[in-house]
Amino acid sequence: MAEGTVKWFNDQKGYGFIEQDSGEDIFVHHSAIEGTGFKSLSEGDRVSFDV
């Protein structure tokens, strides 16, 4: 499982980017966020993810 930091996430558009610890940016769509209710991320959040 990879780890990184949320670079930015637009709630209205439902997507954003995560900067991997290796430095590469990864696109993230709201449908890929696990959890219930409104799915969002905040700039600076630390996250774990599968590519």
Short mmCIF file of N, CA and C in Angstrom, two decimals:
data_model
loop_
_atom_site.label_atom_id
_atom_site.label_comp_id
_atom_site.label_asym_id
_atom_site.label_seq_id
_atom_site.Cartn_x
_atom_site.Cartn_y
_atom_site.Cartn_z
N MET A 1 0.85 -1.18 0.00
CA MET A 1 0.00 0.00 0.00
C MET A 1 0.89 1.24 0.00
N ALA A 2 0.59 2.17 -0.88
CA ALA A 2 1.37 3.41 -0.98
C ALA A 2 0.84 4.45 0.00
N GLU A 3 1.66 5.44 0.29
CA GLU A 3 1.26 6.54 1.16
C GLU A 3 1.63 7.86 0.52
N GLY A 4 0.90 8.91 0.91
CA GLY A 4 1.19 10.22 0.36
C GLY A 4 0.40 11.30 1.07
N THR A 5 0.43 12.50 0.50
CA THR A 5 -0.22 13.67 1.06
C THR A 5 -1.13 14.28 0.00
N VAL A 6 -2.35 14.65 0.42
CA VAL A 6 -3.29 15.27 -0.51
C VAL A 6 -2.74 16.63 -0.92
N LYS A 7 -2.55 16.82 -2.22
CA LYS A 7 -2.07 18.09 -2.77
C LYS A 7 -3.23 19.07 -2.84
N TRP A 8 -4.33 18.63 -3.45
CA TRP A 8 -5.57 19.40 -3.50
C TRP A 8 -6.71 18.47 -3.87
N PHE A 9 -7.93 18.87 -3.47
CA PHE A 9 -9.13 18.11 -3.80
C PHE A 9 -10.27 19.09 -3.94
N ASN A 10 -10.98 19.04 -5.08
CA ASN A 10 -12.10 19.93 -5.36
C ASN A 10 -13.40 19.18 -5.09
N ASP A 11 -14.10 19.56 -4.02
CA ASP A 11 -15.36 18.89 -3.65
C ASP A 11 -16.41 19.01 -4.74
N GLN A 12 -16.49 20.16 -5.40
CA GLN A 12 -17.51 20.38 -6.42
C GLN A 12 -17.28 19.50 -7.64
N LYS A 13 -16.03 19.32 -8.03
CA LYS A 13 -15.71 18.49 -9.19
C LYS A 13 -15.51 17.02 -8.82
N GLY A 14 -15.22 16.75 -7.56
CA GLY A 14 -15.10 15.37 -7.09
C GLY A 14 -13.77 14.70 -7.40
N TYR A 15 -12.73 15.49 -7.61
CA TYR A 15 -11.42 14.89 -7.86
C TYR A 15 -10.30 15.79 -7.37
N GLY A 16 -9.10 15.22 -7.33
CA GLY A 16 -7.92 15.97 -6.92
C GLY A 16 -6.67 15.15 -7.15
N PHE A 17 -5.61 15.51 -6.45
CA PHE A 17 -4.33 14.83 -6.61
C PHE A 17 -3.68 14.56 -5.26
N ILE A 18 -3.02 13.41 -5.19
CA ILE A 18 -2.23 13.01 -4.03
C ILE A 18 -0.77 12.98 -4.48
N GLU A 19 0.12 13.55 -3.66
CA GLU A 19 1.55 13.46 -3.94
C GLU A 19 2.09 12.27 -3.17
N GLN A 20 2.55 11.26 -3.90
CA GLN A 20 3.13 10.08 -3.25
C GLN A 20 4.41 10.48 -2.52
N ASP A 21 4.78 9.69 -1.52
CA ASP A 21 6.02 9.96 -0.80
C ASP A 21 7.22 9.91 -1.75
N SER A 22 7.09 9.19 -2.86
CA SER A 22 8.17 9.11 -3.86
C SER A 22 8.24 10.38 -4.72
N GLY A 23 7.23 11.27 -4.60
CA GLY A 23 7.22 12.52 -5.34
C GLY A 23 6.28 12.57 -6.53
N GLU A 24 5.80 11.42 -6.99
CA GLU A 24 4.91 11.37 -8.15
C GLU A 24 3.48 11.71 -7.73
N ASP A 25 2.76 12.48 -8.58
CA ASP A 25 1.36 12.82 -8.31
C ASP A 25 0.43 11.74 -8.86
N ILE A 26 -0.63 11.47 -8.10
CA ILE A 26 -1.63 10.47 -8.46
C ILE A 26 -3.00 11.14 -8.47
N PHE A 27 -3.77 10.93 -9.53
CA PHE A 27 -5.14 11.42 -9.64
C PHE A 27 -6.03 10.62 -8.69
N VAL A 28 -6.96 11.29 -8.01
CA VAL A 28 -7.93 10.59 -7.15
C VAL A 28 -9.33 11.12 -7.46
N HIS A 29 -10.27 10.18 -7.63
CA HIS A 29 -11.67 10.51 -7.89
C HIS A 29 -12.47 10.16 -6.64
N HIS A 30 -13.53 10.93 -6.36
CA HIS A 30 -14.31 10.71 -5.14
C HIS A 30 -14.86 9.29 -5.02
N SER A 31 -15.10 8.63 -6.14
CA SER A 31 -15.65 7.27 -6.09
C SER A 31 -14.64 6.26 -5.54
N ALA A 32 -13.36 6.63 -5.48
CA ALA A 32 -12.33 5.72 -4.98
C ALA A 32 -12.07 5.91 -3.48
N ILE A 33 -12.72 6.90 -2.86
CA ILE A 33 -12.52 7.15 -1.44
C ILE A 33 -13.41 6.22 -0.64
N GLU A 34 -12.80 5.46 0.28
CA GLU A 34 -13.57 4.53 1.11
C GLU A 34 -14.20 5.28 2.26
N GLY A 35 -15.38 4.84 2.66
CA GLY A 35 -16.08 5.45 3.77
C GLY A 35 -17.54 5.66 3.44
N THR A 36 -18.29 6.16 4.41
CA THR A 36 -19.71 6.40 4.20
C THR A 36 -19.97 7.90 4.18
N GLY A 37 -21.08 8.28 3.59
CA GLY A 37 -21.45 9.69 3.53
C GLY A 37 -20.68 10.44 2.46
N PHE A 38 -20.54 11.76 2.67
CA PHE A 38 -19.86 12.62 1.70
C PHE A 38 -18.38 12.27 1.66
N LYS A 39 -17.87 11.99 0.48
CA LYS A 39 -16.48 11.56 0.32
C LYS A 39 -15.63 12.72 -0.15
N SER A 40 -14.70 13.12 0.69
CA SER A 40 -13.85 14.26 0.38
C SER A 40 -12.49 14.07 1.04
N LEU A 41 -11.52 14.84 0.59
CA LEU A 41 -10.18 14.89 1.18
C LEU A 41 -9.82 16.35 1.37
N SER A 42 -8.94 16.61 2.32
CA SER A 42 -8.49 17.98 2.56
C SER A 42 -7.00 18.10 2.27
N GLU A 43 -6.61 19.24 1.74
CA GLU A 43 -5.21 19.50 1.45
C GLU A 43 -4.36 19.24 2.69
N GLY A 44 -3.29 18.48 2.52
CA GLY A 44 -2.39 18.18 3.63
C GLY A 44 -2.70 16.88 4.35
N ASP A 45 -3.87 16.27 4.09
CA ASP A 45 -4.21 14.99 4.72
C ASP A 45 -3.19 13.93 4.32
N ARG A 46 -2.78 13.10 5.26
CA ARG A 46 -1.95 11.94 4.96
C ARG A 46 -2.90 10.79 4.64
N VAL A 47 -2.62 10.07 3.56
CA VAL A 47 -3.49 8.99 3.12
C VAL A 47 -2.68 7.76 2.71
N SER A 48 -3.32 6.60 2.80
CA SER A 48 -2.79 5.34 2.29
C SER A 48 -3.70 4.92 1.15
N PHE A 49 -3.11 4.34 0.09
CA PHE A 49 -3.93 4.00 -1.07
C PHE A 49 -3.26 2.92 -1.90
N ASP A 50 -4.09 2.26 -2.73
CA ASP A 50 -3.62 1.28 -3.70
C ASP A 50 -3.74 1.90 -5.08
N VAL A 51 -2.77 1.63 -5.93
CA VAL A 51 -2.78 2.16 -7.29
C VAL A 51 -3.23 1.07 -8.24
#
